[in-house]
Coordinates of C-alpha atoms in Angstrom, one line a residue:
M1 CA 22.0 12.2 -61.2
A2 CA 25.5 14.2 -60.7
S3 CA 28.2 12.0 -57.9
L4 CA 30.7 14.3 -55.5
V5 CA 32.9 11.0 -54.9
P6 CA 36.2 11.2 -52.6
F7 CA 39.4 11.2 -54.8
H8 CA 42.6 11.0 -54.1
A9 CA 43.8 14.6 -53.1
V10 CA 47.4 16.4 -54.5
L11 CA 48.0 18.8 -52.0
Y12 CA 51.6 21.0 -51.6
A13 CA 53.9 19.0 -49.3
P14 CA 53.2 20.5 -45.5
G15 CA 56.2 23.5 -44.8
I16 CA 55.5 24.6 -47.7
D17 CA 53.4 28.2 -48.0
P18 CA 50.5 27.8 -49.7
A19 CA 50.4 31.8 -50.5
L20 CA 53.2 31.7 -52.2
V21 CA 52.7 28.9 -54.4
T22 CA 49.0 28.8 -55.5
S23 CA 47.2 31.0 -57.6
P24 CA 44.0 32.6 -59.0
P25 CA 42.1 30.4 -61.4
Y26 CA 44.4 30.6 -65.1
D27 CA 41.6 33.2 -66.4
V28 CA 41.6 36.1 -64.6
I29 CA 45.4 36.7 -64.2
S30 CA 46.8 39.5 -65.8
K31 CA 50.3 39.1 -67.3
A32 CA 51.9 41.4 -65.0
E33 CA 50.0 38.8 -62.4
C34 CA 51.6 35.8 -64.2
Q35 CA 55.4 36.6 -63.6
R36 CA 54.9 38.8 -60.5
L37 CA 53.5 34.8 -59.6
E38 CA 56.3 33.3 -61.4
H39 CA 58.7 34.9 -59.3
L40 CA 57.3 34.3 -56.2
H41 CA 58.1 31.1 -55.7
P42 CA 59.9 28.5 -58.4
H43 CA 57.1 25.9 -57.6
N44 CA 54.3 28.8 -58.1
V45 CA 51.5 26.3 -59.3
I46 CA 51.5 29.1 -62.2
R47 CA 54.0 27.8 -63.8
I48 CA 52.1 24.7 -64.9
I49 CA 48.0 26.3 -65.2
L50 CA 50.2 28.7 -67.4
N51 CA 53.0 27.8 -68.5
R52 CA 55.0 30.2 -71.4
E53 CA 55.2 30.4 -74.8
L54 CA 59.1 30.1 -75.4
P55 CA 61.8 31.4 -78.8
G56 CA 61.5 28.1 -80.5
D57 CA 58.7 26.5 -79.1
E58 CA 57.1 23.3 -81.3
P59 CA 53.2 23.4 -81.5
G60 CA 52.0 21.6 -78.0
A61 CA 55.7 22.3 -76.7
K62 CA 54.6 24.5 -73.2
Y63 CA 51.5 21.6 -72.2
Q64 CA 54.5 19.3 -72.1
R65 CA 56.4 21.0 -70.0
A66 CA 53.8 22.0 -67.7
A67 CA 53.0 18.7 -67.2
G68 CA 56.8 17.9 -66.4
L69 CA 56.5 19.4 -64.1
F70 CA 53.8 18.3 -62.9
R71 CA 55.6 14.8 -62.8
E72 CA 58.5 16.5 -61.1
W73 CA 56.9 18.2 -58.4
L74 CA 55.5 15.3 -57.6
A75 CA 58.8 12.7 -58.3
T76 CA 60.4 15.0 -55.8
R77 CA 57.4 15.6 -53.4
V78 CA 57.4 18.7 -53.6
L79 CA 53.4 17.7 -54.4
V80 CA 51.8 14.8 -52.4
I81 CA 49.4 12.2 -52.7
N82 CA 46.8 11.7 -50.2
E83 CA 46.4 8.5 -49.4
T84 CA 42.8 7.9 -48.4
P85 CA 40.4 9.4 -50.7
R86 CA 38.7 12.2 -49.4
L87 CA 35.9 14.6 -50.3
F88 CA 36.9 18.1 -48.7
A89 CA 35.1 21.6 -47.0
Y90 CA 36.3 24.5 -48.6
T91 CA 35.9 28.2 -47.7
M92 CA 36.6 31.3 -48.8
T93 CA 36.3 34.9 -46.5
A94 CA 37.1 37.6 -48.6
G95 CA 39.2 40.2 -46.4
T96 CA 37.6 43.1 -45.6
A97 CA 34.8 42.3 -47.0
G98 CA 33.6 39.4 -45.1
V99 CA 31.7 38.0 -48.1
V100 CA 31.9 34.0 -46.9
A101 CA 31.6 31.2 -49.7
G102 CA 32.3 28.0 -49.8
G103 CA 31.5 24.2 -50.6
V104 CA 33.2 20.8 -51.1
I105 CA 35.5 19.5 -53.2
G106 CA 35.5 16.0 -55.3
A107 CA 35.6 14.5 -58.1
L108 CA 32.9 15.2 -59.8
T109 CA 31.2 12.7 -62.2
L110 CA 30.6 14.3 -66.8
E111 CA 27.7 14.4 -67.8
P112 CA 26.5 16.3 -70.7
F113 CA 24.6 19.6 -70.0
A114 CA 21.6 18.7 -69.0
N115 CA 20.4 21.8 -70.7
D116 CA 20.6 20.1 -74.0
T117 CA 17.9 17.9 -73.0
P118 CA 14.7 18.6 -73.0
G119 CA 12.1 17.7 -70.2
G120 CA 12.6 20.6 -67.8
P121 CA 14.9 21.0 -65.2
G122 CA 15.8 18.3 -63.1
P123 CA 18.8 16.8 -61.3
G124 CA 22.1 17.2 -63.8
I125 CA 24.6 19.3 -64.2
Y126 CA 23.7 22.9 -66.4
R127 CA 25.3 25.6 -67.8
H128 CA 25.2 29.5 -67.7
E129 CA 27.5 30.6 -70.1
R130 CA 29.0 29.6 -73.8
V131 CA 31.8 29.0 -74.3
M132 CA 34.2 29.9 -76.9
P133 CA 36.7 27.7 -78.7
E134 CA 40.7 28.9 -77.9
P135 CA 39.8 28.8 -73.9
R136 CA 38.1 25.2 -73.9
T137 CA 41.2 23.6 -76.1
D138 CA 44.1 25.8 -74.4
R139 CA 42.1 23.4 -71.4
L140 CA 41.6 20.4 -73.3
D141 CA 45.7 20.4 -74.7
L142 CA 47.2 20.8 -70.9
T143 CA 44.6 18.6 -69.5
R144 CA 45.9 16.0 -72.5
A145 CA 48.8 16.1 -72.1
A146 CA 49.0 16.9 -67.9
R147 CA 46.3 14.3 -67.4
A148 CA 45.2 15.6 -64.4
N149 CA 42.1 17.8 -62.9
L150 CA 44.5 21.1 -61.7
E151 CA 42.3 23.4 -61.5
P152 CA 38.4 23.0 -60.0
L153 CA 35.6 24.4 -61.7
W154 CA 32.9 25.8 -59.7
L155 CA 29.7 24.8 -59.3
V156 CA 26.1 26.4 -57.3
G157 CA 24.2 23.3 -55.9
G158 CA 24.0 20.4 -53.6
D159 CA 21.3 22.5 -51.7
G160 CA 20.4 20.9 -47.9
V161 CA 23.5 18.6 -48.2
I162 CA 26.2 20.6 -49.2
G163 CA 26.1 23.4 -45.8
P164 CA 25.8 20.6 -43.6
A165 CA 28.7 18.6 -44.2
V166 CA 31.0 22.4 -44.6
R167 CA 29.5 23.4 -40.9
S168 CA 30.7 20.4 -39.6
A169 CA 34.4 20.4 -40.7
S170 CA 34.6 23.9 -40.2
R171 CA 34.7 23.4 -36.5
R172 CA 37.5 21.5 -37.2
P173 CA 41.2 23.3 -37.4
A174 CA 41.7 23.6 -40.7
L175 CA 44.0 21.2 -42.9
V176 CA 45.4 24.2 -44.6
D177 CA 44.3 27.7 -43.6
F178 CA 46.1 31.0 -45.9
R179 CA 45.2 34.3 -47.0
D180 CA 45.7 35.1 -50.6
S181 CA 47.8 38.8 -51.7
D182 CA 44.2 40.1 -51.8
G183 CA 43.5 39.9 -47.7
T184 CA 40.8 36.4 -48.9
R185 CA 41.5 34.0 -46.0
H186 CA 41.5 30.0 -47.6
Q187 CA 40.2 27.0 -45.3
L188 CA 40.1 23.3 -46.1
W189 CA 39.3 20.5 -44.4
P190 CA 38.8 17.0 -45.3
L191 CA 35.2 15.1 -44.3
T192 CA 35.2 12.5 -42.3
D193 CA 32.7 9.2 -43.7
E194 CA 30.4 10.0 -41.9
E195 CA 30.3 13.8 -43.7
A196 CA 30.9 13.0 -46.7
A197 CA 28.2 10.4 -46.6
P198 CA 25.2 12.1 -47.9
I199 CA 27.4 14.0 -50.4
A200 CA 28.7 11.0 -51.4
A201 CA 25.7 9.0 -52.5
G202 CA 24.2 11.2 -54.8
L203 CA 23.1 14.8 -55.3
T204 CA 19.7 14.9 -55.8
T205 CA 19.5 18.9 -56.5
P206 CA 20.1 20.3 -60.0
L207 CA 24.3 21.8 -60.5
V208 CA 24.3 25.1 -61.9
I209 CA 27.9 26.1 -63.6
A210 CA 29.4 29.2 -61.7
D211 CA 32.9 28.9 -62.9
G212 CA 34.6 26.6 -65.8
H213 CA 32.5 26.3 -68.3
H214 CA 35.9 25.7 -71.0
R215 CA 37.7 23.7 -68.3
Y216 CA 33.7 21.2 -67.7
S217 CA 33.7 21.2 -72.1
A218 CA 37.9 20.1 -72.3
S219 CA 36.7 17.5 -69.3
L220 CA 34.2 15.9 -71.6
A221 CA 35.6 16.0 -75.1
F222 CA 39.3 14.1 -72.9
R223 CA 36.0 12.2 -71.4
D224 CA 35.4 11.6 -75.1
E225 CA 38.4 10.7 -76.4
M226 CA 39.9 8.7 -73.5
R227 CA 36.4 6.6 -73.5
A228 CA 37.1 5.7 -77.4
A229 CA 41.1 5.4 -76.4
E230 CA 41.1 3.4 -73.6
G231 CA 37.2 2.7 -71.8
P232 CA 35.9 3.8 -69.0
G233 CA 38.8 5.8 -66.1
P234 CA 39.5 8.1 -64.2
W235 CA 39.0 10.8 -67.2
D236 CA 34.5 10.0 -66.4
A237 CA 35.2 12.4 -63.5
T238 CA 36.2 16.0 -63.4
L239 CA 37.6 17.8 -60.2
A240 CA 35.0 20.4 -59.0
L241 CA 33.6 22.8 -55.8
V242 CA 30.4 22.5 -55.4
S243 CA 28.1 25.7 -53.7
D244 CA 24.8 25.1 -51.5
P245 CA 22.7 28.1 -53.1
T246 CA 21.3 27.9 -49.4
D247 CA 24.8 28.2 -47.4
E248 CA 27.7 30.2 -48.1
P249 CA 27.1 30.4 -51.7
P250 CA 29.3 32.8 -54.4
A251 CA 28.5 36.8 -55.3
L252 CA 28.5 37.8 -58.2
L253 CA 30.7 40.6 -59.8
P254 CA 30.4 42.2 -63.5
I255 CA 32.8 41.3 -66.3
Y256 CA 33.3 44.9 -68.1
R257 CA 33.3 45.2 -71.9
V258 CA 36.2 48.1 -73.5
T259 CA 35.9 48.2 -76.9
D260 CA 37.1 50.5 -79.7
L261 CA 33.6 52.4 -80.0
T262 CA 32.8 55.6 -80.1
V263 CA 30.1 57.5 -77.9
C264 CA 28.7 58.0 -81.7
D265 CA 28.7 54.9 -82.1
V266 CA 26.8 54.1 -78.7
E267 CA 24.0 56.8 -79.1
A268 CA 22.5 54.6 -81.5
W269 CA 22.0 52.1 -79.1
G270 CA 19.3 54.2 -76.9
E271 CA 19.1 57.7 -75.0
L272 CA 22.5 58.2 -72.9
V273 CA 22.3 60.5 -69.3
P274 CA 25.1 62.0 -68.7
Y275 CA 26.8 61.3 -65.6
S276 CA 29.1 63.0 -63.1
G277 CA 32.5 61.2 -61.8
D278 CA 34.7 58.7 -62.6
V279 CA 34.6 55.3 -63.8
A280 CA 34.2 53.6 -60.4
A281 CA 31.7 55.9 -59.1
L282 CA 29.8 54.8 -62.7
A283 CA 30.3 51.1 -61.7
R284 CA 28.7 52.1 -58.8
Q285 CA 25.7 54.4 -59.6
V286 CA 25.3 51.0 -62.6
A287 CA 25.4 48.9 -59.2
D288 CA 23.2 50.2 -57.6
L289 CA 20.2 50.8 -60.4
G290 CA 20.6 46.7 -61.4
P291 CA 19.4 45.2 -64.5
G292 CA 18.5 47.6 -67.1
T293 CA 20.8 49.9 -66.7
I294 CA 24.3 50.6 -68.3
G295 CA 27.1 52.6 -67.3
V296 CA 29.4 53.7 -70.8
A297 CA 33.0 56.0 -70.3
T298 CA 35.2 57.3 -72.2
S299 CA 38.4 59.7 -71.8
A300 CA 35.5 62.6 -72.6
G301 CA 32.4 61.8 -70.2
A302 CA 30.6 59.1 -68.5
W303 CA 26.8 58.8 -69.1
T304 CA 24.2 55.9 -68.6
M305 CA 21.5 54.0 -70.4
T306 CA 18.5 52.6 -69.7
I307 CA 18.1 49.0 -71.7
D308 CA 14.8 46.8 -72.2
P309 CA 13.9 45.0 -69.1
P310 CA 16.1 42.0 -68.7
E311 CA 14.2 38.6 -69.7
L312 CA 15.9 35.2 -68.9
D313 CA 17.0 34.9 -72.0
A314 CA 18.3 38.2 -72.5
P315 CA 19.9 39.9 -69.7
D316 CA 21.7 42.6 -70.1
T317 CA 25.2 41.4 -71.5
A318 CA 23.1 38.8 -74.1
W319 CA 21.6 42.6 -74.9
I320 CA 24.8 44.5 -75.6
A321 CA 26.3 41.3 -77.5
R322 CA 24.5 42.2 -79.6
H323 CA 24.9 45.6 -80.1
L324 CA 29.2 44.8 -80.4
R325 CA 28.3 41.8 -83.5
D326 CA 28.8 44.8 -86.1
G327 CA 32.4 44.5 -86.3
A328 CA 33.9 46.5 -82.8
S329 CA 36.9 44.8 -80.9
V330 CA 36.3 43.7 -77.5
S331 CA 38.4 42.6 -74.4
Y332 CA 36.7 41.9 -71.4
E333 CA 38.2 42.7 -67.5
H334 CA 36.6 42.8 -63.7
D335 CA 39.7 45.2 -62.7
L336 CA 38.0 48.8 -62.7
E337 CA 41.6 50.5 -62.0
L338 CA 43.0 48.7 -65.8
V339 CA 40.0 49.8 -67.1
G340 CA 39.8 53.1 -66.4
A341 CA 43.6 53.0 -67.8
A342 CA 41.8 51.7 -70.8
V343 CA 39.9 54.5 -70.7
A344 CA 42.4 57.1 -70.4
G345 CA 44.3 55.4 -73.2
G346 CA 41.2 56.1 -76.0
S347 CA 39.0 53.1 -75.6
L348 CA 35.5 53.3 -74.4
A349 CA 34.3 51.1 -71.6
I350 CA 30.8 49.5 -71.1
L351 CA 29.5 48.7 -67.8
P352 CA 26.6 46.1 -67.3
A353 CA 25.3 45.7 -63.7
P354 CA 26.2 42.4 -61.5
I355 CA 23.3 39.5 -62.3
P356 CA 22.0 38.8 -59.0
V357 CA 22.6 34.8 -58.9
G358 CA 19.2 33.5 -58.3
F359 CA 19.1 35.3 -61.4
V360 CA 22.1 32.8 -63.1
I361 CA 20.6 29.7 -61.9
K362 CA 16.1 30.7 -62.6
S363 CA 18.0 31.0 -65.8
A364 CA 20.1 28.2 -66.3
L365 CA 17.6 26.0 -65.6
A366 CA 14.9 27.1 -67.6
G367 CA 17.9 25.9 -70.6
H368 CA 18.8 29.8 -71.3
V369 CA 22.5 30.6 -71.9
M370 CA 23.9 33.6 -72.0
P371 CA 26.9 34.5 -74.0
P372 CA 30.8 34.3 -72.6
K373 CA 32.4 37.0 -69.7
S374 CA 28.5 37.1 -68.6
T375 CA 29.4 36.9 -64.7
L376 CA 32.5 36.9 -62.6
F377 CA 31.2 34.4 -59.7
W378 CA 33.8 35.8 -56.3
P379 CA 35.7 35.0 -54.8
K380 CA 37.9 33.4 -56.5
P381 CA 39.3 29.2 -55.3
R382 CA 42.5 29.2 -55.4
T383 CA 44.0 27.0 -57.9
G384 CA 46.7 24.4 -56.7
I385 CA 45.1 23.9 -53.5
V386 CA 44.0 21.0 -54.0
M387 CA 44.9 19.0 -57.5
R388 CA 43.8 15.3 -58.8
D389 CA 45.9 13.0 -60.9
F390 CA 44.3 10.5 -63.1
E391 CA 47.0 7.9 -62.4
R392 CA 46.0 8.0 -58.4
P393 CA 41.7 9.1 -59.2

């Protein structure tokens, strides 16, 4: 049974505007956004989570540089450590869309993936996507250098205990309250001992990783390394946000594929039905039709294609992945403007429909694992709003 326990939170010092020093998660930041954040504030967390490789760097130098900044900011009290270990309620309200997602942030005890354990669904931690080696190694190298959890991964679970704690805490003034550049409002509250007790006692329902498979896998690897070298310690847990699936769960957006395939290549997959509209309109059409329909766009036109009805072990993204195996290059993009620009530049885009959250949970609990980049949970937790130092776990 997984536990989400209080920890000594690392926070930016009072008086530092969190809108200037926090960032989106590391894996959704473009090069242009990375540069913007670097120039936004000299202490923006981007300098730690995505430190740049410089000319003449030795292997791993950027991770050591990031770790040095983290320790320097702690020493100079740019970052401060909460003296009392706490769990934290956290909500994200996405601008004009009015989408609210929230949960509780704490130190989550690490366990092997329950998908790999026979016996059917039960308490434990489940993955829903496969990981890729490069991002996992990248996050592991950063964890080794910093000896800290610098951003929370995100799970769905804790039915019946997470939601009530968030509702109770959110009646008070927030400890942290700001809007990011996209207009999403982020609020953070420390839980009282009474609010935290039912959560810290253990989460008896399954937990499905929504966002952070590579970070979780890296945390497991680091834990195993440290146990072998030093025994049990703060590396036995990782920083995590847990959302109640029945109370302010995250929304799910699609992740689009941009390839060097041609329309002739895709015609071999099935019947293409012409669609009159731009990339954004095509994405809306596919979303309205739901899983079982994909969109295809090039500079010459747009089409829809009906594919086999989705199964638990074969959602649309698995179907697409099977057809992309024959040497096609593929990149992943969630920003429709960037997809449109790629299409105008000669690429072919494949647009799957969003996968319902319930489908993702059901699939994971049944032991199935989707291809990488199958889902985009939203709104995104803000990196830097709270961190966890292994020196003060």
